[in-house]
PDB file of C-alpha atoms in Angstrom:
ATOM      1  CA  MET A1117       0.000   0.000   0.000  1.00  0.00           C
ATOM      2  CA  GLU A1118       1.394   3.398  -0.976  1.00  0.00           C
ATOM      3  CA  ALA A1119       1.934   5.990   1.733  1.00  0.00           C
ATOM      4  CA  LYS A1120      -0.419   8.966   1.809  1.00  0.00           C
ATOM      5  CA  THR A1121       0.812  12.014  -0.075  1.00  0.00           C
ATOM      6  CA  LEU A1122       0.152  15.754   0.044  1.00  0.00           C
ATOM      7  CA  ALA A1123      -0.600  17.890  -3.012  1.00  0.00           C
ATOM      8  CA  VAL A1124       1.599  20.991  -3.237  1.00  0.00           C
ATOM      9  CA  ARG A1125       2.023  23.721  -5.802  1.00  0.00           C
ATOM     10  CA  VAL A1126       5.425  25.037  -6.885  1.00  0.00           C
ATOM     11  CA  SER A1127       5.048  28.693  -5.952  1.00  0.00           C
ATOM     12  CA  LYS A1128       8.579  29.849  -6.709  1.00  0.00           C
ATOM     13  CA  ILE A1129      11.720  28.511  -8.410  1.00  0.00           C
ATOM     14  CA  ARG A1130      15.017  30.289  -7.951  1.00  0.00           C
ATOM     15  CA  ASP A1131      18.540  29.758  -9.305  1.00  0.00           C
ATOM     16  CA  GLU A1132      20.657  29.411  -6.148  1.00  0.00           C
ATOM     17  CA  ALA A1133      23.984  28.473  -7.771  1.00  0.00           C
ATOM     18  CA  ILE A1134      25.347  26.783 -10.879  1.00  0.00           C
ATOM     19  CA  ASP A1135      23.158  23.698 -11.453  1.00  0.00           C
ATOM     20  CA  ILE A1136      21.256  24.269  -8.185  1.00  0.00           C
ATOM     21  CA  LYS A1137      17.653  25.472  -8.039  1.00  0.00           C
ATOM     22  CA  SER A1138      15.443  26.011  -5.010  1.00  0.00           C
ATOM     23  CA  PHE A1139      11.735  25.199  -5.061  1.00  0.00           C
ATOM     24  CA  GLU A1140       9.168  26.770  -2.747  1.00  0.00           C
ATOM     25  CA  LEU A1141       6.175  24.479  -2.228  1.00  0.00           C
ATOM     26  CA  VAL A1142       2.757  25.479  -0.851  1.00  0.00           C
ATOM     27  CA  ALA A1143      -0.322  23.364  -0.151  1.00  0.00           C
ATOM     28  CA  VAL A1144      -2.771  23.260  -3.075  1.00  0.00           C
ATOM     29  CA  ASP A1145      -5.728  23.610  -0.698  1.00  0.00           C
ATOM     30  CA  GLY A1146      -4.220  26.743   0.879  1.00  0.00           C
ATOM     31  CA  LYS A1147      -3.884  25.094   4.283  1.00  0.00           C
ATOM     32  CA  SER A1148      -0.769  24.844   6.407  1.00  0.00           C
ATOM     33  CA  LEU A1149       1.733  22.055   5.836  1.00  0.00           C
ATOM     34  CA  PRO A1150       2.797  19.540   8.513  1.00  0.00           C
ATOM     35  CA  ALA A1151       5.314  20.833  11.044  1.00  0.00           C
ATOM     36  CA  PHE A1152       8.868  19.497  11.010  1.00  0.00           C
ATOM     37  CA  ILE A1153      12.170  19.727  12.831  1.00  0.00           C
ATOM     38  CA  PRO A1154      15.539  20.675  11.260  1.00  0.00           C
ATOM     39  CA  GLY A1155      17.256  17.875   9.367  1.00  0.00           C
ATOM     40  CA  SER A1156      13.952  16.609   7.945  1.00  0.00           C
ATOM     41  CA  HIS A1157      13.392  15.576   4.343  1.00  0.00           C
ATOM     42  CA  ILE A1158      10.383  14.897   2.133  1.00  0.00           C
ATOM     43  CA  ASP A1159       9.718  12.485  -0.699  1.00  0.00           C
ATOM     44  CA  VAL A1160       8.889  14.273  -3.944  1.00  0.00           C
ATOM     45  CA  HIS A1161       6.925  12.347  -6.582  1.00  0.00           C
ATOM     46  CA  ILE A1162       7.993  13.469 -10.033  1.00  0.00           C
ATOM     47  CA  GLY A1163       5.883  12.662 -13.067  1.00  0.00           C
ATOM     48  CA  ALA A1164       2.816  10.430 -13.296  1.00  0.00           C
ATOM     49  CA  PRO A1165       1.782   8.076 -10.466  1.00  0.00           C
ATOM     50  CA  GLY A1166       4.297   5.277 -10.230  1.00  0.00           C
ATOM     51  CA  GLY A1167       7.031   7.583 -11.532  1.00  0.00           C
ATOM     52  CA  ILE A1168      10.227   8.814  -9.910  1.00  0.00           C
ATOM     53  CA  ILE A1169      10.401   9.436  -6.148  1.00  0.00           C
ATOM     54  CA  ARG A1170      13.330  11.358  -4.694  1.00  0.00           C
ATOM     55  CA  GLN A1171      14.191  12.676  -1.233  1.00  0.00           C
ATOM     56  CA  TYR A1172      15.069  16.327  -0.668  1.00  0.00           C
ATOM     57  CA  SER A1173      15.988  18.044   2.594  1.00  0.00           C
ATOM     58  CA  LEU A1174      13.904  20.933   3.896  1.00  0.00           C
ATOM     59  CA  CYS A1175      15.859  24.186   4.151  1.00  0.00           C
ATOM     60  CA  ASN A1176      13.283  26.217   6.080  1.00  0.00           C
ATOM     61  CA  GLY A1177      14.077  28.254   9.146  1.00  0.00           C
ATOM     62  CA  PRO A1178      12.104  28.107  12.412  1.00  0.00           C
ATOM     63  CA  ALA A1179       9.489  30.656  11.370  1.00  0.00           C
ATOM     64  CA  THR A1180       8.196  28.170   8.787  1.00  0.00           C
ATOM     65  CA  ALA A1181       9.010  24.883  10.500  1.00  0.00           C
ATOM     66  CA  LYS A1182       6.920  24.469  13.614  1.00  0.00           C
ATOM     67  CA  ASP A1183       3.227  24.878  14.298  1.00  0.00           C
ATOM     68  CA  ALA A1184       1.844  25.661  10.828  1.00  0.00           C
ATOM     69  CA  PRO A1185       4.415  26.224   8.073  1.00  0.00           C
ATOM     70  CA  ASP A1186       2.954  27.954   5.024  1.00  0.00           C
ATOM     71  CA  HIS A1187       5.567  26.517   2.653  1.00  0.00           C
ATOM     72  CA  TYR A1188       8.450  24.078   2.306  1.00  0.00           C
ATOM     73  CA  LEU A1189      11.770  25.032   0.727  1.00  0.00           C
ATOM     74  CA  ILE A1190      13.986  22.462  -0.990  1.00  0.00           C
ATOM     75  CA  ALA A1191      17.033  22.771  -3.236  1.00  0.00           C
ATOM     76  CA  VAL A1192      18.031  20.365  -6.005  1.00  0.00           C
ATOM     77  CA  LYS A1193      21.358  19.993  -7.755  1.00  0.00           C
ATOM     78  CA  LYS A1194      21.236  18.840 -11.355  1.00  0.00           C
ATOM     79  CA  GLU A1195      23.553  15.848 -11.327  1.00  0.00           C
ATOM     80  CA  ALA A1196      25.565  14.913 -14.408  1.00  0.00           C
ATOM     81  CA  ALA A1197      24.880  11.247 -13.637  1.00  0.00           C
ATOM     82  CA  SER A1198      21.216  11.840 -12.797  1.00  0.00           C
ATOM     83  CA  ARG A1199      18.964   8.780 -12.592  1.00  0.00           C
ATOM     84  CA  GLY A1200      16.170  11.044 -13.777  1.00  0.00           C
ATOM     85  CA  GLY A1201      15.095  12.867 -10.630  1.00  0.00           C
ATOM     86  CA  SER A1202      17.296  15.961 -10.563  1.00  0.00           C
ATOM     87  CA  GLN A1203      17.129  16.331 -14.331  1.00  0.00           C
ATOM     88  CA  ALA A1204      13.318  16.251 -14.244  1.00  0.00           C
ATOM     89  CA  MET A1205      13.172  18.766 -11.406  1.00  0.00           C
ATOM     90  CA  HIS A1206      15.392  21.176 -13.346  1.00  0.00           C
ATOM     91  CA  GLU A1207      13.991  20.683 -16.833  1.00  0.00           C
ATOM     92  CA  GLN A1208      10.338  19.688 -16.395  1.00  0.00           C
ATOM     93  CA  VAL A1209       9.017  21.189 -13.159  1.00  0.00           C
ATOM     94  CA  LYS A1210       7.721  24.760 -13.562  1.00  0.00           C
ATOM     95  CA  GLU A1211       6.194  27.376 -11.297  1.00  0.00           C
ATOM     96  CA  GLY A1212       2.507  26.578 -10.854  1.00  0.00           C
ATOM     97  CA  ASP A1213       2.967  22.819 -11.268  1.00  0.00           C
ATOM     98  CA  VAL A1214       1.331  20.498  -8.741  1.00  0.00           C
ATOM     99  CA  LEU A1215       3.453  17.783  -7.147  1.00  0.00           C
ATOM    100  CA  GLN A1216       2.745  15.038  -4.647  1.00  0.00           C
ATOM    101  CA  ILE A1217       4.997  14.898  -1.584  1.00  0.00           C
ATOM    102  CA  SER A1218       5.216  12.916   1.632  1.00  0.00           C
ATOM    103  CA  ALA A1219       5.006  14.322   5.125  1.00  0.00           C
ATOM    104  CA  PRO A1220       8.452  15.209   6.539  1.00  0.00           C
ATOM    105  CA  ARG A1221      10.633  12.476   8.031  1.00  0.00           C
ATOM    106  CA  ASN A1222      13.844  12.888  10.017  1.00  0.00           C
ATOM    107  CA  ASN A1223      16.860  10.600  10.346  1.00  0.00           C
ATOM    108  CA  PHE A1224      19.248  13.507  11.003  1.00  0.00           C
ATOM    109  CA  GLU A1225      18.167  15.346  14.132  1.00  0.00           C
ATOM    110  CA  LEU A1226      20.017  17.984  16.111  1.00  0.00           C
ATOM    111  CA  ARG A1227      21.071  16.539  19.453  1.00  0.00           C
ATOM    112  CA  PRO A1228      19.502  18.418  22.387  1.00  0.00           C
ATOM    113  CA  GLU A1229      22.370  17.409  24.711  1.00  0.00           C
ATOM    114  CA  ALA A1230      24.994  19.075  22.496  1.00  0.00           C
ATOM    115  CA  GLY A1231      26.828  22.065  23.944  1.00  0.00           C
ATOM    116  CA  ARG A1232      28.270  23.029  20.565  1.00  0.00           C
ATOM    117  CA  HIS A1233      27.101  22.033  17.087  1.00  0.00           C
ATOM    118  CA  VAL A1234      29.724  21.762  14.326  1.00  0.00           C
ATOM    119  CA  LEU A1235      28.115  21.566  10.871  1.00  0.00           C
ATOM    120  CA  ILE A1236      30.214  20.501   7.863  1.00  0.00           C
ATOM    121  CA  GLY A1237      28.691  20.431   4.394  1.00  0.00           C
ATOM    122  CA  GLY A1238      29.995  19.671   0.930  1.00  0.00           C
ATOM    123  CA  GLY A1239      28.167  21.020  -2.141  1.00  0.00           C
ATOM    124  CA  ILE A1240      24.422  20.363  -2.095  1.00  0.00           C
ATOM    125  CA  GLY A1241      24.935  18.760   1.316  1.00  0.00           C
ATOM    126  CA  ILE A1242      24.352  22.242   2.742  1.00  0.00           C
ATOM    127  CA  THR A1243      20.568  21.789   2.461  1.00  0.00           C
ATOM    128  CA  PRO A1244      19.751  20.023   5.769  1.00  0.00           C
ATOM    129  CA  LEU A1245      22.521  21.955   7.520  1.00  0.00           C
ATOM    130  CA  LEU A1246      20.983  25.255   6.419  1.00  0.00           C
ATOM    131  CA  SER A1247      17.755  24.438   8.243  1.00  0.00           C
ATOM    132  CA  MET A1248      19.765  23.378  11.289  1.00  0.00           C
ATOM    133  CA  ALA A1249      21.796  26.599  11.228  1.00  0.00           C
ATOM    134  CA  ARG A1250      18.703  28.791  10.965  1.00  0.00           C
ATOM    135  CA  HIS A1251      17.132  27.052  13.952  1.00  0.00           C
ATOM    136  CA  LEU A1252      20.324  27.175  16.005  1.00  0.00           C
ATOM    137  CA  LEU A1253      20.754  30.874  15.242  1.00  0.00           C
ATOM    138  CA  ALA A1254      17.194  31.653  16.314  1.00  0.00           C
ATOM    139  CA  SER A1255      17.598  29.737  19.568  1.00  0.00           C
ATOM    140  CA  GLY A1256      20.941  31.309  20.443  1.00  0.00           C
ATOM    141  CA  ALA A1257      22.739  27.956  20.430  1.00  0.00           C
ATOM    142  CA  ASP A1258      26.507  27.615  19.997  1.00  0.00           C
ATOM    143  CA  PHE A1259      27.299  26.483  16.440  1.00  0.00           C
ATOM    144  CA  GLU A1260      29.477  26.927  13.361  1.00  0.00           C
ATOM    145  CA  ILE A1261      29.214  25.908   9.697  1.00  0.00           C
ATOM    146  CA  ASN A1262      32.054  24.938   7.380  1.00  0.00           C
ATOM    147  CA  TYR A1263      30.794  24.886   3.796  1.00  0.00           C
ATOM    148  CA  PHE A1264      33.002  23.380   1.047  1.00  0.00           C
ATOM    149  CA  SER A1265      32.191  24.034  -2.620  1.00  0.00           C
ATOM    150  CA  ARG A1266      33.889  24.421  -6.007  1.00  0.00           C
ATOM    151  CA  SER A1267      33.532  28.200  -6.180  1.00  0.00           C
ATOM    152  CA  ILE A1268      31.329  31.019  -4.962  1.00  0.00           C
ATOM    153  CA  LYS A1269      29.160  30.507  -8.059  1.00  0.00           C
ATOM    154  CA  HIS A1270      28.616  26.872  -7.005  1.00  0.00           C
ATOM    155  CA  THR A1271      27.650  27.863  -3.440  1.00  0.00           C
ATOM    156  CA  ALA A1272      23.916  27.591  -2.798  1.00  0.00           C
ATOM    157  CA  PHE A1273      22.339  30.091  -0.384  1.00  0.00           C
ATOM    158  CA  HIS A1274      25.570  32.102  -0.286  1.00  0.00           C
ATOM    159  CA  GLU A1275      23.696  35.390   0.142  1.00  0.00           C
ATOM    160  CA  LEU A1276      21.585  34.049   3.007  1.00  0.00           C
ATOM    161  CA  LEU A1277      24.575  32.587   4.860  1.00  0.00           C
ATOM    162  CA  SER A1278      26.532  35.825   4.332  1.00  0.00           C
ATOM    163  CA  ALA A1279      23.887  37.913   6.112  1.00  0.00           C
ATOM    164  CA  PRO A1280      25.030  39.907   9.163  1.00  0.00           C
ATOM    165  CA  GLU A1281      23.297  37.568  11.619  1.00  0.00           C
ATOM    166  CA  PHE A1282      25.563  34.705  10.497  1.00  0.00           C
ATOM    167  CA  LYS A1283      28.776  36.727  10.900  1.00  0.00           C
ATOM    168  CA  GLY A1284      31.402  34.654  12.699  1.00  0.00           C
ATOM    169  CA  LYS A1285      29.325  31.487  12.314  1.00  0.00           C
ATOM    170  CA  VAL A1286      29.985  30.513   8.686  1.00  0.00           C
ATOM    171  CA  ALA A1287      33.259  29.671   6.927  1.00  0.00           C
ATOM    172  CA  PHE A1288      33.228  29.193   3.143  1.00  0.00           C
ATOM    173  CA  HIS A1289      35.926  27.063   1.491  1.00  0.00           C
ATOM    174  CA  TYR A1290      36.336  27.139  -2.292  1.00  0.00           C
ATOM    175  CA  ALA A1291      38.180  24.740  -4.622  1.00  0.00           C
ATOM    176  CA  ILE A1292      40.413  23.270  -1.924  1.00  0.00           C
ATOM    177  CA  GLU A1293      42.568  20.302  -2.913  1.00  0.00           C
ATOM    178  CA  PRO A1294      41.908  17.023  -1.042  1.00  0.00           C
ATOM    179  CA  ASP A1295      45.185  17.175   0.903  1.00  0.00           C
ATOM    180  CA  SER A1296      44.472  20.744   1.961  1.00  0.00           C
ATOM    181  CA  ILE A1297      40.954  19.759   3.067  1.00  0.00           C
ATOM    182  CA  LYS A1298      42.427  17.055   5.300  1.00  0.00           C
ATOM    183  CA  ALA A1299      44.913  19.509   6.789  1.00  0.00           C
ATOM    184  CA  TYR A1300      42.166  22.035   7.488  1.00  0.00           C
ATOM    185  CA  LEU A1301      39.913  19.379   9.038  1.00  0.00           C
ATOM    186  CA  ARG A1302      42.711  18.119  11.288  1.00  0.00           C
ATOM    187  CA  ASN A1303      43.123  21.643  12.608  1.00  0.00           C
ATOM    188  CA  LEU A1304      39.346  22.091  12.999  1.00  0.00           C
ATOM    189  CA  LEU A1305      38.589  18.748  14.628  1.00  0.00           C
ATOM    190  CA  TRP A1306      41.759  17.861  16.520  1.00  0.00           C
ATOM    191  CA  GLU A1307      40.092  18.768  19.827  1.00  0.00           C
ATOM    192  CA  ARG A1308      36.399  18.108  20.432  1.00  0.00           C
ATOM    193  CA  PRO A1309      34.626  21.002  22.199  1.00  0.00           C
ATOM    194  CA  LYS A1310      32.908  20.174  25.472  1.00  0.00           C
ATOM    195  CA  ASP A1311      29.655  18.352  24.633  1.00  0.00           C
ATOM    196  CA  GLY A1312      30.348  18.951  20.936  1.00  0.00           C
ATOM    197  CA  HIS A1313      28.421  17.132  18.217  1.00  0.00           C
ATOM    198  CA  LEU A1314      29.386  16.949  14.550  1.00  0.00           C
ATOM    199  CA  TYR A1315      26.902  16.913  11.640  1.00  0.00           C
ATOM    200  CA  LEU A1316      28.023  15.965   8.113  1.00  0.00           C
ATOM    201  CA  CYS A1317      26.292  16.000   4.759  1.00  0.00           C
ATOM    202  CA  GLY A1318      27.682  15.889   1.236  1.00  0.00           C
ATOM    203  CA  PRO A1319      29.233  13.522  -1.304  1.00  0.00           C
ATOM    204  CA  GLY A1320      30.269  10.134   0.063  1.00  0.00           C
ATOM    205  CA  PRO A1321      34.064  10.557  -0.396  1.00  0.00           C
ATOM    206  CA  PHE A1322      33.923  13.971   1.272  1.00  0.00           C
ATOM    207  CA  MET A1323      32.081  12.583   4.302  1.00  0.00           C
ATOM    208  CA  ASP A1324      34.486   9.638   4.479  1.00  0.00           C
ATOM    209  CA  THR A1325      37.368  12.117   4.722  1.00  0.00           C
ATOM    210  CA  VAL A1326      35.690  14.077   7.507  1.00  0.00           C
ATOM    211  CA  GLN A1327      34.864  10.892   9.421  1.00  0.00           C
ATOM    212  CA  ASP A1328      38.416   9.598   9.099  1.00  0.00           C
ATOM    213  CA  VAL A1329      39.817  12.813  10.549  1.00  0.00           C
ATOM    214  CA  ALA A1330      37.187  13.073  13.288  1.00  0.00           C
ATOM    215  CA  ALA A1331      37.606   9.452  14.404  1.00  0.00           C
ATOM    216  CA  ALA A1332      40.729  10.316  16.416  1.00  0.00           C
ATOM    217  CA  THR A1333      38.935  12.557  18.907  1.00  0.00           C
ATOM    218  CA  TRP A1334      35.165  12.442  18.297  1.00  0.00           C
ATOM    219  CA  PRO A1335      33.296   9.409  19.727  1.00  0.00           C
ATOM    220  CA  PRO A1336      31.003   7.717  17.158  1.00  0.00           C
ATOM    221  CA  GLN A1337      27.859   8.722  19.049  1.00  0.00           C
ATOM    222  CA  THR A1338      28.753  12.392  18.557  1.00  0.00           C
ATOM    223  CA  VAL A1339      29.087  12.187  14.754  1.00  0.00           C
ATOM    224  CA  HIS A1340      25.858  12.349  12.731  1.00  0.00           C
ATOM    225  CA  LEU A1341      25.563  11.775   8.978  1.00  0.00           C
ATOM    226  CA  GLU A1342      23.092  12.329   6.170  1.00  0.00           C
ATOM    227  CA  TYR A1343      23.824  10.390   2.976  1.00  0.00           C
ATOM    228  CA  PHE A1344      22.227  11.053  -0.407  1.00  0.00           C
ATOM    229  CA  ALA A1345      23.047   7.608  -1.816  1.00  0.00           C
ATOM    230  CA  ALA A1346      24.491   4.277  -0.774  1.00  0.00           C
ATOM    231  CA  ASP A1347      28.160   3.540  -1.387  1.00  0.00           C
ATOM    232  CA  ALA A1348      28.509   2.192  -4.920  1.00  0.00           C
ATOM    233  CA  SER A1349      31.404  -0.067  -3.884  1.00  0.00           C
ATOM    234  CA  ALA A1350      29.251  -1.704  -1.204  1.00  0.00           C
ATOM    235  CA  LEU A1351      26.444  -2.309  -3.680  1.00  0.00           C
ATOM    236  CA  ALA A1352      28.924  -4.009  -6.013  1.00  0.00           C
ATOM    237  CA  GLY A1353      29.651  -6.851  -3.543  1.00  0.00           C
ATOM    238  CA  PRO A1354      28.690 -10.557  -3.803  1.00  0.00           C
ATOM    239  CA  GLN A1355      25.446 -11.300  -5.624  1.00  0.00           C
ATOM    240  CA  ASP A1356      24.772 -14.940  -4.652  1.00  0.00           C
ATOM    241  CA  ALA A1357      21.181 -16.156  -4.822  1.00  0.00           C
ATOM    242  CA  PHE A1358      19.315 -16.860  -1.564  1.00  0.00           C
ATOM    243  CA  GLU A1359      15.814 -17.605  -0.295  1.00  0.00           C
ATOM    244  CA  VAL A1360      13.431 -15.244   1.497  1.00  0.00           C
ATOM    245  CA  VAL A1361      10.684 -16.658   3.716  1.00  0.00           C
ATOM    246  CA  LEU A1362       7.764 -14.372   4.646  1.00  0.00           C
ATOM    247  CA  ALA A1363       6.778 -15.253   8.213  1.00  0.00           C
ATOM    248  CA  ARG A1364       3.392 -13.495   8.381  1.00  0.00           C
ATOM    249  CA  SER A1365       2.012 -13.845   4.872  1.00  0.00           C
ATOM    250  CA  GLY A1366       3.676 -17.171   4.084  1.00  0.00           C
ATOM    251  CA  GLY A1367       5.647 -18.214   1.040  1.00  0.00           C
ATOM    252  CA  THR A1368       9.267 -18.812   0.113  1.00  0.00           C
ATOM    253  CA  TYR A1369      10.882 -16.929  -2.758  1.00  0.00           C
ATOM    254  CA  THR A1370      14.258 -17.041  -4.457  1.00  0.00           C
ATOM    255  CA  VAL A1371      16.207 -13.800  -4.815  1.00  0.00           C
ATOM    256  CA  PRO A1372      18.573 -14.338  -7.774  1.00  0.00           C
ATOM    257  CA  ALA A1373      21.854 -12.579  -8.401  1.00  0.00           C
ATOM    258  CA  GLY A1374      21.341  -9.098  -9.813  1.00  0.00           C
ATOM    259  CA  GLU A1375      17.857  -8.656  -8.315  1.00  0.00           C
ATOM    260  CA  SER A1376      16.932  -7.031  -5.008  1.00  0.00           C
ATOM    261  CA  ILE A1377      14.621  -8.557  -2.407  1.00  0.00           C
ATOM    262  CA  VAL A1378      12.053  -5.872  -3.244  1.00  0.00           C
ATOM    263  CA  GLU A1379      12.254  -6.668  -6.962  1.00  0.00           C
ATOM    264  CA  ALA A1380      12.021 -10.434  -6.396  1.00  0.00           C
ATOM    265  CA  LEU A1381       8.950 -10.051  -4.182  1.00  0.00           C
ATOM    266  CA  ALA A1382       7.306  -7.617  -6.617  1.00  0.00           C
ATOM    267  CA  ARG A1383       7.827 -10.131  -9.416  1.00  0.00           C
ATOM    268  CA  ASN A1384       5.751 -12.525  -7.292  1.00  0.00           C
ATOM    269  CA  GLY A1385       2.992  -9.983  -6.643  1.00  0.00           C
ATOM    270  CA  ILE A1386       4.162  -8.856  -3.189  1.00  0.00           C
ATOM    271  CA  GLN A1387       4.671  -5.118  -2.805  1.00  0.00           C
ATOM    272  CA  VAL A1388       7.001  -3.574  -0.234  1.00  0.00           C
ATOM    273  CA  ASP A1389       6.778   0.191   0.325  1.00  0.00           C
ATOM    274  CA  VAL A1390       9.894   1.819  -1.113  1.00  0.00           C
ATOM    275  CA  SER A1391      11.023   5.326  -1.889  1.00  0.00           C
ATOM    276  CA  CYS A1392      14.710   5.971  -2.564  1.00  0.00           C
ATOM    277  CA  GLU A1393      15.613   2.369  -3.527  1.00  0.00           C
ATOM    278  CA  GLN A1394      19.197   3.184  -2.497  1.00  0.00           C
ATOM    279  CA  GLY A1395      19.188   2.197   1.172  1.00  0.00           C
ATOM    280  CA  VAL A1396      19.052   5.781   2.357  1.00  0.00           C
ATOM    281  CA  CYS A1397      15.558   6.809   3.445  1.00  0.00           C
ATOM    282  CA  GLY A1398      14.318   3.959   5.677  1.00  0.00           C
ATOM    283  CA  THR A1399      10.929   3.548   4.001  1.00  0.00           C
ATOM    284  CA  CYS A1400      11.359  -0.188   3.362  1.00  0.00           C
ATOM    285  CA  LEU A1401      12.883  -1.070   6.752  1.00  0.00           C
ATOM    286  CA  THR A1402      11.824  -4.663   7.529  1.00  0.00           C
ATOM    287  CA  GLY A1403      12.298  -6.949  10.521  1.00  0.00           C
ATOM    288  CA  VAL A1404      14.528 -10.046  10.232  1.00  0.00           C
ATOM    289  CA  LEU A1405      13.480 -13.088  12.279  1.00  0.00           C
ATOM    290  CA  GLU A1406      16.134 -15.543  11.099  1.00  0.00           C
ATOM    291  CA  GLY A1407      19.286 -15.408   8.999  1.00  0.00           C
ATOM    292  CA  THR A1408      22.164 -12.962   8.563  1.00  0.00           C
ATOM    293  CA  PRO A1409      21.607  -9.850   6.428  1.00  0.00           C
ATOM    294  CA  ASP A1410      24.301  -8.547   4.115  1.00  0.00           C
ATOM    295  CA  HIS A1411      23.800  -4.846   4.836  1.00  0.00           C
ATOM    296  CA  LYS A1412      24.445  -2.528   1.889  1.00  0.00           C
ATOM    297  CA  ASP A1413      22.480   0.502   3.092  1.00  0.00           C
ATOM    298  CA  VAL A1414      23.610   3.738   4.727  1.00  0.00           C
ATOM    299  CA  TYR A1415      20.552   4.020   6.974  1.00  0.00           C
ATOM    300  CA  LEU A1416      21.361   1.591   9.805  1.00  0.00           C
ATOM    301  CA  ASP A1417      24.165   2.328  12.247  1.00  0.00           C
ATOM    302  CA  ASP A1418      26.823  -0.199  13.266  1.00  0.00           C
ATOM    303  CA  GLU A1419      24.946  -1.405  16.347  1.00  0.00           C
ATOM    304  CA  GLU A1420      21.743  -1.925  14.381  1.00  0.00           C
ATOM    305  CA  ARG A1421      23.646  -3.897  11.754  1.00  0.00           C
ATOM    306  CA  LYS A1422      25.264  -6.132  14.366  1.00  0.00           C
ATOM    307  CA  ALA A1423      21.841  -6.943  15.844  1.00  0.00           C
ATOM    308  CA  CYS A1424      20.844  -8.606  12.514  1.00  0.00           C
ATOM    309  CA  ASP A1425      17.152  -7.999  13.289  1.00  0.00           C
ATOM    310  CA  LYS A1426      16.309  -5.579  10.466  1.00  0.00           C
ATOM    311  CA  ILE A1427      17.143  -5.050   6.821  1.00  0.00           C
ATOM    312  CA  MET A1428      16.688  -2.568   3.992  1.00  0.00           C
ATOM    313  CA  PRO A1429      15.402  -4.938   1.282  1.00  0.00           C
ATOM    314  CA  CYS A1430      15.741  -2.384  -1.509  1.00  0.00           C
ATOM    315  CA  VAL A1431      19.533  -2.876  -1.546  1.00  0.00           C
ATOM    316  CA  SER A1432      20.660  -5.362   1.109  1.00  0.00           C
ATOM    317  CA  ARG A1433      21.018  -9.094   0.574  1.00  0.00           C
ATOM    318  CA  SER A1434      21.784 -12.175   2.687  1.00  0.00           C
ATOM    319  CA  LEU A1435      24.955 -13.798   3.970  1.00  0.00           C
ATOM    320  CA  SER A1436      22.994 -16.913   4.890  1.00  0.00           C
ATOM    321  CA  PRO A1437      21.165 -19.224   2.444  1.00  0.00           C
ATOM    322  CA  LYS A1438      17.831 -18.142   3.903  1.00  0.00           C
ATOM    323  CA  LEU A1439      16.322 -14.993   5.419  1.00  0.00           C
ATOM    324  CA  VAL A1440      13.062 -15.058   7.343  1.00  0.00           C
ATOM    325  CA  LEU A1441      11.412 -11.628   7.177  1.00  0.00           C
ATOM    326  CA  ASP A1442       8.646 -10.153   9.306  1.00  0.00           C
ATOM    327  CA  LEU A1443       6.325  -9.742   6.329  1.00  0.00           C
TER     328      LEU A1443
END
């Protein structure tokens, strides 16, 4: 069964940087939109029913986040290797168009126990961090942003983050070589502030670099990540066939090499709710009753993976000949 969606109208589209557009979305019925907290994202349905679904972070500040927001703000980078979503948003979606979206979800929350929030974004990864920064600024919390991009022309929301109220809070970094980025990060992260928490979003290799540097002094529970896609190298692992047993509905099905659990079940008339199909969003999270998952997602943390009691069937597979799922 498909999740309930909301109808929104694209009220404004703005060029924020090279290959980055922002989209302001308002409810078609003129009512308020569901409240959200910083770090949230929405699913955007692009095209006809059954078409492309992509996740985009909300960039709103606190005035339009809690109680009754009158609009959502997202930003989309047109990717050269687009699977269709970003290209359609840039080339097909126009002001006045009606889109279907999900209610906001959050896997990337600000930690209330943090004494200082250190936000590090690469490229379009600034989007969830922008909402966080706007909320932290309004609440008077202790924070800083380090924003890495190719150039000022590739820097989304540069004008907003350069406003006087952000003075001393935001550091822009343009066209820095990888070795220089590591050197800067070592200097930035060599000592963790008291009760400090670190929030990262951006391309996978960039976040890997930040994590590697932070690992020396920042405990894992203080480092929080938002991925846009699963690691391609992880997805390219072993593709042995295995069996899936559905404990509640009954039935045993073979998942062949080159086909996901979701695809194999759909081929047999069994639908699992999915959205990103990259192991990122958590929509298809399913309980595991028996067997050992081969986790290929970026949604579960290390402790959740070790427990072997849940799986993201859109990308993950099995290390055991059989998986028994709570379906």
